[in-house]
mmCIF file of C-alpha atoms in Angstrom:
data_model
loop_
_atom_site.group_PDB
_atom_site.id
_atom_site.type_symbol
_atom_site.label_atom_id
_atom_site.label_comp_id
_atom_site.label_asym_id
_atom_site.label_seq_id
_atom_site.Cartn_x
_atom_site.Cartn_y
_atom_site.Cartn_z
ATOM 1 C CA UNK A 1 28.254 -0.307 -35.208
ATOM 2 C CA UNK A 2 30.425 3.315 -34.286
ATOM 3 C CA UNK A 3 28.062 4.943 -31.451
ATOM 4 C CA UNK A 4 26.988 7.937 -33.142
ATOM 5 C CA UNK A 5 27.284 11.668 -30.643
ATOM 6 C CA UNK A 6 24.354 12.726 -29.287
ATOM 7 C CA UNK A 7 22.555 15.613 -31.749
ATOM 8 C CA UNK A 8 20.649 17.564 -28.081
ATOM 9 C CA UNK A 9 23.049 19.422 -25.839
ATOM 10 C CA UNK A 10 22.301 22.259 -22.657
ATOM 11 C CA UNK A 11 24.469 24.546 -22.115
ATOM 12 C CA UNK A 12 24.969 26.118 -18.915
ATOM 13 C CA UNK A 13 23.032 29.077 -20.016
ATOM 14 C CA UNK A 14 19.472 25.863 -20.054
ATOM 15 C CA UNK A 15 19.546 26.092 -24.022
ATOM 16 C CA UNK A 16 19.826 23.523 -25.812
ATOM 17 C CA UNK A 17 22.153 22.965 -29.498
ATOM 18 C CA UNK A 18 21.310 20.374 -32.008
ATOM 19 C CA UNK A 19 25.060 18.957 -32.779
ATOM 20 C CA UNK A 20 24.589 17.855 -36.683
ATOM 21 C CA UNK A 21 21.709 16.265 -38.709
ATOM 22 C CA UNK A 22 22.833 13.436 -40.883
ATOM 23 C CA UNK A 23 21.360 10.203 -39.764
ATOM 24 C CA UNK A 24 22.936 6.974 -40.421
ATOM 25 C CA UNK A 25 20.419 3.590 -40.710
ATOM 26 C CA UNK A 26 22.984 1.168 -41.556
ATOM 27 C CA UNK A 27 24.237 1.144 -44.722
ATOM 28 C CA UNK A 28 21.733 4.231 -45.618
ATOM 29 C CA UNK A 29 22.746 7.902 -44.516
ATOM 30 C CA UNK A 30 19.648 10.508 -44.277
ATOM 31 C CA UNK A 31 20.270 14.676 -44.813
ATOM 32 C CA UNK A 32 18.324 15.002 -41.810
ATOM 33 C CA UNK A 33 16.964 13.011 -38.539
ATOM 34 C CA UNK A 34 13.544 12.852 -39.287
ATOM 35 C CA UNK A 35 10.945 10.113 -40.217
ATOM 36 C CA UNK A 36 7.697 9.867 -41.627
ATOM 37 C CA UNK A 37 6.783 6.785 -38.968
ATOM 38 C CA UNK A 38 4.336 4.243 -40.151
ATOM 39 C CA UNK A 39 0.350 4.544 -39.582
ATOM 40 C CA UNK A 40 -2.183 2.122 -40.407
ATOM 41 C CA UNK A 41 -4.498 3.332 -43.100
ATOM 42 C CA UNK A 42 -2.097 6.731 -43.074
ATOM 43 C CA UNK A 43 0.876 6.301 -44.708
ATOM 44 C CA UNK A 44 -0.171 4.627 -48.290
ATOM 45 C CA UNK A 45 2.031 5.679 -51.281
ATOM 46 C CA UNK A 46 0.063 8.571 -51.984
ATOM 47 C CA UNK A 47 0.705 9.805 -48.633
ATOM 48 C CA UNK A 48 3.886 9.039 -48.353
ATOM 49 C CA UNK A 49 4.903 10.722 -52.179
ATOM 50 C CA UNK A 50 3.307 14.280 -50.512
ATOM 51 C CA UNK A 51 5.485 14.286 -47.595
ATOM 52 C CA UNK A 52 8.262 13.673 -49.482
ATOM 53 C CA UNK A 53 7.775 16.740 -51.468
ATOM 54 C CA UNK A 54 7.965 18.440 -48.356
ATOM 55 C CA UNK A 55 11.548 17.048 -47.523
ATOM 56 C CA UNK A 56 10.263 13.593 -46.020
ATOM 57 C CA UNK A 57 13.547 11.239 -46.654
ATOM 58 C CA UNK A 58 13.140 8.541 -45.311
ATOM 59 C CA UNK A 59 9.398 7.130 -44.843
ATOM 60 C CA UNK A 60 6.987 3.473 -43.453
ATOM 61 C CA UNK A 61 4.529 1.163 -45.062
ATOM 62 C CA UNK A 62 1.542 1.183 -43.055
ATOM 63 C CA UNK A 63 2.312 -2.086 -40.533
ATOM 64 C CA UNK A 64 1.784 -4.939 -41.996
ATOM 65 C CA UNK A 65 0.894 -7.960 -40.050
ATOM 66 C CA UNK A 66 3.256 -11.993 -40.912
ATOM 67 C CA UNK A 67 -0.322 -13.492 -41.780
ATOM 68 C CA UNK A 68 -1.323 -11.279 -44.607
ATOM 69 C CA UNK A 69 1.810 -11.533 -45.881
ATOM 70 C CA UNK A 70 1.741 -14.874 -45.789
ATOM 71 C CA UNK A 71 -1.645 -15.105 -48.012
ATOM 72 C CA UNK A 72 -0.418 -12.017 -50.295
ATOM 73 C CA UNK A 73 -3.740 -10.533 -50.230
ATOM 74 C CA UNK A 74 -4.742 -7.670 -52.818
ATOM 75 C CA UNK A 75 -4.704 -5.006 -49.939
ATOM 76 C CA UNK A 76 -1.566 -6.343 -49.376
ATOM 77 C CA UNK A 77 -0.051 -6.260 -51.903
ATOM 78 C CA UNK A 78 -1.878 -2.881 -53.501
ATOM 79 C CA UNK A 79 0.346 -1.676 -49.157
ATOM 80 C CA UNK A 80 2.880 -2.979 -50.400
ATOM 81 C CA UNK A 81 3.227 -1.152 -53.835
ATOM 82 C CA UNK A 82 5.511 1.836 -54.407
ATOM 83 C CA UNK A 83 7.512 3.968 -56.568
ATOM 84 C CA UNK A 84 11.501 4.568 -57.365
ATOM 85 C CA UNK A 85 10.936 8.176 -55.747
ATOM 86 C CA UNK A 86 10.052 6.627 -52.982
ATOM 87 C CA UNK A 87 12.905 6.023 -51.094
ATOM 88 C CA UNK A 88 14.136 4.781 -49.134
ATOM 89 C CA UNK A 89 11.591 3.250 -47.969
ATOM 90 C CA UNK A 90 10.838 1.020 -44.637
ATOM 91 C CA UNK A 91 8.503 -2.060 -44.282
ATOM 92 C CA UNK A 92 7.550 -3.320 -40.746
ATOM 93 C CA UNK A 93 6.413 -5.953 -39.468
ATOM 94 C CA UNK A 94 4.101 -7.521 -36.963
ATOM 95 C CA UNK A 95 4.023 -11.468 -35.691
ATOM 96 C CA UNK A 96 5.119 -13.317 -32.614
ATOM 97 C CA UNK A 97 6.214 -16.969 -34.217
ATOM 98 C CA UNK A 98 9.765 -17.083 -35.879
ATOM 99 C CA UNK A 99 8.390 -19.373 -38.810
ATOM 100 C CA UNK A 100 5.544 -16.610 -39.317
ATOM 101 C CA UNK A 101 7.728 -14.066 -39.352
ATOM 102 C CA UNK A 102 10.920 -15.453 -41.659
ATOM 103 C CA UNK A 103 8.194 -16.790 -43.787
ATOM 104 C CA UNK A 104 7.318 -13.096 -43.647
ATOM 105 C CA UNK A 105 10.634 -11.299 -44.558
ATOM 106 C CA UNK A 106 11.163 -14.155 -47.252
ATOM 107 C CA UNK A 107 7.339 -13.185 -49.151
ATOM 108 C CA UNK A 108 8.795 -8.923 -48.120
ATOM 109 C CA UNK A 109 12.430 -9.357 -49.490
ATOM 110 C CA UNK A 110 11.647 -8.876 -52.964
ATOM 111 C CA UNK A 111 9.904 -5.208 -53.594
ATOM 112 C CA UNK A 112 13.228 -4.758 -52.646
ATOM 113 C CA UNK A 113 12.338 -1.940 -49.509
ATOM 114 C CA UNK A 114 15.628 -0.623 -47.825
ATOM 115 C CA UNK A 115 15.040 -1.618 -44.317
ATOM 116 C CA UNK A 116 13.035 -3.918 -42.392
ATOM 117 C CA UNK A 117 11.211 -2.237 -39.447
ATOM 118 C CA UNK A 118 9.591 -5.216 -36.233
ATOM 119 C CA UNK A 119 6.784 -3.599 -34.371
ATOM 120 C CA UNK A 120 7.212 -4.564 -30.529
ATOM 121 C CA UNK A 121 4.676 -1.423 -29.616
ATOM 122 C CA UNK A 122 1.009 -1.210 -31.136
ATOM 123 C CA UNK A 123 -0.667 -0.567 -28.021
ATOM 124 C CA UNK A 124 -4.324 -1.817 -30.026
ATOM 125 C CA UNK A 125 -5.968 -4.256 -28.296
ATOM 126 C CA UNK A 126 -7.226 -6.375 -31.006
ATOM 127 C CA UNK A 127 -3.470 -6.930 -31.497
ATOM 128 C CA UNK A 128 -1.981 -7.256 -27.608
ATOM 129 C CA UNK A 129 -4.892 -9.851 -27.270
ATOM 130 C CA UNK A 130 -3.010 -11.819 -29.339
ATOM 131 C CA UNK A 131 0.610 -11.664 -28.698
ATOM 132 C CA UNK A 132 1.856 -9.127 -30.794
ATOM 133 C CA UNK A 133 2.717 -5.646 -30.646
ATOM 134 C CA UNK A 134 3.360 -3.931 -26.995
ATOM 135 C CA UNK A 135 3.015 -7.453 -25.543
ATOM 136 C CA UNK A 136 5.819 -8.538 -26.699
ATOM 137 C CA UNK A 137 8.150 -5.845 -24.264
ATOM 138 C CA UNK A 138 6.633 -8.629 -21.463
ATOM 139 C CA UNK A 139 8.965 -11.310 -22.831
ATOM 140 C CA UNK A 140 12.109 -9.139 -23.632
ATOM 141 C CA UNK A 141 14.200 -12.667 -24.406
ATOM 142 C CA UNK A 142 11.353 -13.689 -27.073
ATOM 143 C CA UNK A 143 11.593 -10.256 -29.024
ATOM 144 C CA UNK A 144 15.491 -10.987 -29.082
ATOM 145 C CA UNK A 145 14.812 -14.118 -30.555
ATOM 146 C CA UNK A 146 12.014 -13.073 -33.081
ATOM 147 C CA UNK A 147 14.398 -10.009 -34.173
ATOM 148 C CA UNK A 148 17.664 -12.563 -34.420
ATOM 149 C CA UNK A 149 15.611 -13.915 -37.024
ATOM 150 C CA UNK A 150 14.959 -11.576 -39.292
ATOM 151 C CA UNK A 151 18.845 -10.395 -38.277
ATOM 152 C CA UNK A 152 20.014 -13.370 -39.487
ATOM 153 C CA UNK A 153 17.721 -14.160 -42.995
ATOM 154 C CA UNK A 154 17.359 -10.056 -43.867
ATOM 155 C CA UNK A 155 20.235 -8.361 -46.778
ATOM 156 C CA UNK A 156 19.087 -4.815 -44.698
ATOM 157 C CA UNK A 157 18.651 -3.129 -42.322
ATOM 158 C CA UNK A 158 16.607 -4.478 -39.080
ATOM 159 C CA UNK A 159 15.023 -2.155 -36.599
ATOM 160 C CA UNK A 160 12.513 -2.478 -33.718
ATOM 161 C CA UNK A 161 9.928 -0.328 -32.585
ATOM 162 C CA UNK A 162 8.782 -0.744 -28.856
ATOM 163 C CA UNK A 163 7.168 1.477 -26.256
ATOM 164 C CA UNK A 164 8.465 2.777 -22.285
ATOM 165 C CA UNK A 165 6.886 -0.596 -21.037
ATOM 166 C CA UNK A 166 3.582 -2.316 -20.440
ATOM 167 C CA UNK A 167 2.037 -0.072 -18.040
ATOM 168 C CA UNK A 168 3.624 2.279 -15.105
ATOM 169 C CA UNK A 169 4.839 -1.135 -12.695
ATOM 170 C CA UNK A 170 6.377 -2.156 -15.706
ATOM 171 C CA UNK A 171 9.239 0.339 -17.298
ATOM 172 C CA UNK A 172 10.956 -1.887 -19.102
ATOM 173 C CA UNK A 173 12.272 -0.233 -22.673
ATOM 174 C CA UNK A 174 16.078 -0.646 -21.273
ATOM 175 C CA UNK A 175 15.826 -3.739 -21.021
ATOM 176 C CA UNK A 176 13.870 -5.036 -23.847
ATOM 177 C CA UNK A 177 16.403 -2.345 -25.875
ATOM 178 C CA UNK A 178 19.711 -4.141 -25.060
ATOM 179 C CA UNK A 179 18.047 -7.307 -25.835
ATOM 180 C CA UNK A 180 17.386 -5.899 -29.167
ATOM 181 C CA UNK A 181 21.091 -4.306 -29.342
ATOM 182 C CA UNK A 182 21.724 -8.550 -28.616
ATOM 183 C CA UNK A 183 19.719 -9.525 -31.871
ATOM 184 C CA UNK A 184 21.893 -7.224 -33.619
ATOM 185 C CA UNK A 185 19.638 -4.910 -35.447
ATOM 186 C CA UNK A 186 20.679 -1.796 -36.843
ATOM 187 C CA UNK A 187 18.144 0.801 -34.923
ATOM 188 C CA UNK A 188 16.055 1.241 -32.466
ATOM 189 C CA UNK A 189 12.625 3.385 -31.811
ATOM 190 C CA UNK A 190 10.797 4.113 -29.144
ATOM 191 C CA UNK A 191 7.941 5.375 -28.147
ATOM 192 C CA UNK A 192 8.094 7.537 -25.017
ATOM 193 C CA UNK A 193 4.542 5.813 -23.303
ATOM 194 C CA UNK A 194 3.801 2.512 -21.959
ATOM 195 C CA UNK A 195 1.023 0.284 -23.944
ATOM 196 C CA UNK A 196 -1.628 0.917 -21.324
ATOM 197 C CA UNK A 197 -0.992 4.709 -22.126
ATOM 198 C CA UNK A 198 -1.984 4.944 -25.263
ATOM 199 C CA UNK A 199 -1.253 7.973 -27.398
ATOM 200 C CA UNK A 200 -2.643 9.874 -24.290
ATOM 201 C CA UNK A 201 -0.900 11.112 -21.067
ATOM 202 C CA UNK A 202 2.494 12.449 -20.955
ATOM 203 C CA UNK A 203 5.868 10.625 -22.679
ATOM 204 C CA UNK A 204 8.847 9.335 -20.892
ATOM 205 C CA UNK A 205 11.008 11.689 -21.893
ATOM 206 C CA UNK A 206 13.476 9.877 -20.004
ATOM 207 C CA UNK A 207 12.143 6.491 -20.337
ATOM 208 C CA UNK A 208 13.776 6.990 -23.925
ATOM 209 C CA UNK A 209 16.695 8.755 -21.999
ATOM 210 C CA UNK A 210 18.137 5.608 -21.060
ATOM 211 C CA UNK A 211 17.296 3.795 -24.067
ATOM 212 C CA UNK A 212 19.616 5.421 -25.546
ATOM 213 C CA UNK A 213 22.282 5.955 -22.569
ATOM 214 C CA UNK A 214 21.596 2.290 -22.259
ATOM 215 C CA UNK A 215 22.880 0.909 -26.476
ATOM 216 C CA UNK A 216 25.084 2.243 -28.772
ATOM 217 C CA UNK A 217 23.113 1.963 -32.378
ATOM 218 C CA UNK A 218 20.678 4.925 -33.179
ATOM 219 C CA UNK A 219 18.089 5.159 -31.165
ATOM 220 C CA UNK A 220 14.655 7.429 -32.659
ATOM 221 C CA UNK A 221 12.032 8.258 -30.231
ATOM 222 C CA UNK A 222 8.772 8.232 -30.678
ATOM 223 C CA UNK A 223 5.582 10.528 -29.384
ATOM 224 C CA UNK A 224 3.930 13.819 -28.940
ATOM 225 C CA UNK A 225 6.884 14.962 -32.064
ATOM 226 C CA UNK A 226 3.861 17.405 -33.572
ATOM 227 C CA UNK A 227 5.455 20.406 -34.007
ATOM 228 C CA UNK A 228 9.173 21.915 -34.469
ATOM 229 C CA UNK A 229 8.941 23.052 -31.005
ATOM 230 C CA UNK A 230 8.034 19.767 -29.623
ATOM 231 C CA UNK A 231 10.553 18.334 -31.836
ATOM 232 C CA UNK A 232 13.253 20.078 -30.895
ATOM 233 C CA UNK A 233 12.656 19.788 -26.989
ATOM 234 C CA UNK A 234 12.539 15.355 -28.365
ATOM 235 C CA UNK A 235 15.724 15.881 -29.299
ATOM 236 C CA UNK A 236 16.737 17.913 -26.103
ATOM 237 C CA UNK A 237 15.589 15.840 -23.403
ATOM 238 C CA UNK A 238 17.019 12.452 -24.320
ATOM 239 C CA UNK A 239 19.834 12.401 -26.561
ATOM 240 C CA UNK A 240 18.077 10.788 -29.672
ATOM 241 C CA UNK A 241 19.731 10.254 -32.925
ATOM 242 C CA UNK A 242 15.949 10.704 -34.903
ATOM 243 C CA UNK A 243 12.311 11.099 -34.285
ATOM 244 C CA UNK A 244 9.640 9.527 -36.298
ATOM 245 C CA UNK A 245 6.764 12.182 -36.980
ATOM 246 C CA UNK A 246 3.357 10.601 -37.107
ATOM 247 C CA UNK A 247 0.461 12.075 -36.025
ATOM 248 C CA UNK A 248 2.133 15.587 -36.333
ATOM 249 C CA UNK A 249 1.927 15.127 -40.141
ATOM 250 C CA UNK A 250 -1.962 14.864 -40.180
ATOM 251 C CA UNK A 251 -2.828 17.638 -43.033
ATOM 252 C CA UNK A 252 0.865 18.959 -42.223
ATOM 253 C CA UNK A 253 3.333 17.816 -44.177
ATOM 254 C CA UNK A 254 4.773 21.026 -44.263
ATOM 255 C CA UNK A 255 6.234 19.249 -40.735
ATOM 256 C CA UNK A 256 9.620 18.237 -42.169
ATOM 257 C CA UNK A 257 9.987 21.445 -43.692
ATOM 258 C CA UNK A 258 9.630 23.105 -40.665
ATOM 259 C CA UNK A 259 10.899 21.328 -38.290
ATOM 260 C CA UNK A 260 14.665 21.212 -39.825
ATOM 261 C CA UNK A 261 14.764 24.944 -40.798
ATOM 262 C CA UNK A 262 13.961 25.531 -37.400
ATOM 263 C CA UNK A 263 16.077 22.991 -36.032
ATOM 264 C CA UNK A 264 18.997 25.001 -38.512
ATOM 265 C CA UNK A 265 18.449 28.457 -37.978
ATOM 266 C CA UNK A 266 15.522 28.865 -34.732
ATOM 267 C CA UNK A 267 13.259 30.084 -37.362
ATOM 268 C CA UNK A 268 9.937 28.701 -39.465
ATOM 269 C CA UNK A 269 8.337 28.966 -41.824
ATOM 270 C CA UNK A 270 5.076 31.037 -41.779
ATOM 271 C CA UNK A 271 2.244 28.556 -42.163
ATOM 272 C CA UNK A 272 0.566 27.751 -45.677
ATOM 273 C CA UNK A 273 -2.155 30.355 -46.604
ATOM 274 C CA UNK A 274 -5.709 28.609 -46.762
ATOM 275 C CA UNK A 275 -4.886 28.987 -50.555
ATOM 276 C CA UNK A 276 -1.572 27.376 -50.537
ATOM 277 C CA UNK A 277 -3.366 24.476 -47.779
ATOM 278 C CA UNK A 278 -6.126 24.141 -51.256
ATOM 279 C CA UNK A 279 -3.260 24.080 -53.475
ATOM 280 C CA UNK A 280 -1.425 21.074 -51.328
ATOM 281 C CA UNK A 281 -5.147 19.217 -50.666
ATOM 282 C CA UNK A 282 -5.247 19.056 -54.619
ATOM 283 C CA UNK A 283 -2.224 17.497 -55.066
ATOM 284 C CA UNK A 284 -3.006 15.041 -52.810
ATOM 285 C CA UNK A 285 -6.227 13.844 -53.685
ATOM 286 C CA UNK A 286 -4.898 13.686 -57.345
ATOM 287 C CA UNK A 287 -2.364 10.939 -55.962
ATOM 288 C CA UNK A 288 -5.170 8.999 -54.129
ATOM 289 C CA UNK A 289 -7.494 8.680 -57.247
ATOM 290 C CA UNK A 290 -4.949 8.211 -59.772
ATOM 291 C CA UNK A 291 -4.171 5.489 -56.824
ATOM 292 C CA UNK A 292 -7.712 4.010 -55.750
ATOM 293 C CA UNK A 293 -9.853 5.847 -58.208
ATOM 294 C CA UNK A 294 -12.472 8.098 -58.013
ATOM 295 C CA UNK A 295 -14.882 7.240 -56.111
ATOM 296 C CA UNK A 296 -12.881 5.194 -53.942
ATOM 297 C CA UNK A 297 -10.668 7.716 -53.693
ATOM 298 C CA UNK A 298 -12.476 10.491 -52.709
ATOM 299 C CA UNK A 299 -14.323 8.704 -49.831
ATOM 300 C CA UNK A 300 -10.741 8.249 -48.941
ATOM 301 C CA UNK A 301 -9.973 11.383 -49.273
ATOM 302 C CA UNK A 302 -13.041 12.625 -46.082
ATOM 303 C CA UNK A 303 -10.371 12.168 -43.184
ATOM 304 C CA UNK A 304 -7.885 13.751 -44.625
ATOM 305 C CA UNK A 305 -9.821 16.574 -45.863
ATOM 306 C CA UNK A 306 -10.801 17.019 -41.376
ATOM 307 C CA UNK A 307 -7.307 17.127 -40.739
ATOM 308 C CA UNK A 308 -5.877 19.282 -43.504
ATOM 309 C CA UNK A 309 -8.106 21.833 -42.401
ATOM 310 C CA UNK A 310 -8.402 21.961 -38.418
ATOM 311 C CA UNK A 311 -7.059 25.588 -37.113
ATOM 312 C CA UNK A 312 -9.347 27.175 -40.214
ATOM 313 C CA UNK A 313 -11.804 30.085 -38.558
ATOM 314 C CA UNK A 314 -15.932 28.502 -38.976
ATOM 315 C CA UNK A 315 -15.187 26.018 -41.045
ATOM 316 C CA UNK A 316 -17.769 23.204 -39.896
ATOM 317 C CA UNK A 317 -19.969 23.693 -42.813
ATOM 318 C CA UNK A 318 -17.537 22.535 -45.242
ATOM 319 C CA UNK A 319 -16.211 19.992 -43.133
ATOM 320 C CA UNK A 320 -19.253 18.152 -42.788
ATOM 321 C CA UNK A 321 -20.278 18.013 -46.829
ATOM 322 C CA UNK A 322 -16.534 17.173 -47.005
ATOM 323 C CA UNK A 323 -18.200 14.152 -45.111
ATOM 324 C CA UNK A 324 -20.695 13.180 -47.509
ATOM 325 C CA UNK A 325 -18.786 14.066 -50.658
ATOM 326 C CA UNK A 326 -18.629 11.619 -53.128
ATOM 327 C CA UNK A 327 -16.654 12.213 -56.173
ATOM 328 C CA UNK A 328 -14.001 13.520 -56.923
ATOM 329 C CA UNK A 329 -15.286 16.440 -58.823
ATOM 330 C CA UNK A 330 -17.198 17.744 -55.272
ATOM 331 C CA UNK A 331 -14.655 17.073 -52.554
ATOM 332 C CA UNK A 332 -12.556 19.665 -55.865
ATOM 333 C CA UNK A 333 -14.860 22.094 -55.005
ATOM 334 C CA UNK A 334 -15.142 21.759 -51.717
ATOM 335 C CA UNK A 335 -11.318 22.402 -51.448
ATOM 336 C CA UNK A 336 -11.251 25.348 -53.470
ATOM 337 C CA UNK A 337 -14.554 26.122 -50.487
ATOM 338 C CA UNK A 338 -11.562 27.036 -48.043
ATOM 339 C CA UNK A 339 -9.559 29.248 -49.882
ATOM 340 C CA UNK A 340 -11.807 32.324 -48.318
ATOM 341 C CA UNK A 341 -10.785 31.034 -44.910
ATOM 342 C CA UNK A 342 -8.512 32.306 -41.853
ATOM 343 C CA UNK A 343 -6.717 30.493 -38.999
ATOM 344 C CA UNK A 344 -8.300 30.382 -35.792
ATOM 345 C CA UNK A 345 -4.621 31.409 -34.005
ATOM 346 C CA UNK A 346 -2.485 34.502 -34.303
ATOM 347 C CA UNK A 347 -0.126 34.679 -36.285
ATOM 348 C CA UNK A 348 2.727 32.894 -35.389
ATOM 349 C CA UNK A 349 1.041 30.197 -32.909
ATOM 350 C CA UNK A 350 2.713 28.154 -34.350
ATOM 351 C CA UNK A 351 2.643 24.866 -31.749
ATOM 352 C CA UNK A 352 -0.655 26.334 -30.292
ATOM 353 C CA UNK A 353 -1.631 25.717 -33.378
ATOM 354 C CA UNK A 354 -0.265 21.923 -34.255
ATOM 355 C CA UNK A 355 -1.300 21.189 -30.833
ATOM 356 C CA UNK A 356 -5.356 22.501 -31.818
ATOM 357 C CA UNK A 357 -5.545 19.776 -34.196
#
């Protein structure tokens, strides 16, 4: 595949310029270099549909293990649910055995997803103890062999997600990336932290940049994509082709719209007023209750409620009530209450607001 030009370019004055916004993975062309990353327990169908309404083009399912796909449990089938407007859509697989990964691929291809991603980045101990996720970073050749199985048997683009390394003494993302590229993948995502860091500490922009400079496939950067300013910094510091947004989208579906505006014009739209935030919350709640049913939907929305109202002043009592809400009607009532609240931070302090969340 032809090497893509770098997006971020720093001129002599130290200013960063974004050269273009189109992003290509295999046969998929996006008008923006942003995607919604897979998040366990978060990126279900309602979550994806809501974020697409604010400009997200490419999204991923929650990470799904090879074993659960083989057994095809009811929960797994629900995780795989999609609709026509939920495209393009990627599925992320987790596993460490070729036979299981192949069987999982065979089970998932009939669903018609647009790409398959392989997870070699998850730092959760219950995953790495089984030799899966970020544990695979210790064996780049095994990563390559697993990806070769996927590439050989998939009729859609195959990608992989990795981390900077296992710990600070084993930063080997460049080596892993080269083995992955040799397997024939269409793109690579790298989270700029080690497994030992988890989601704490600083993102290693240099590790991402080293991977970008080493491979000819598109590189998607991940880590601290919490605001338009930090996303632009990621482009400029690493030269990456796209950025994966995860935690930055929690309670903030506007991040896609706002980031594109910032990259194109240098301007960020005003934060949604509390009443606009309430309207979005109600729409999200409706999507969840339609998908899961009113009772389960209301309970699942509790954590989402908490994320949505971060940054509002004196909201604690309402948050506490939301964590006790049992019905859709109760949750709707609490959502209506937030229309009367104000932001804690001065207008215009977008990054301070997001980072406080």
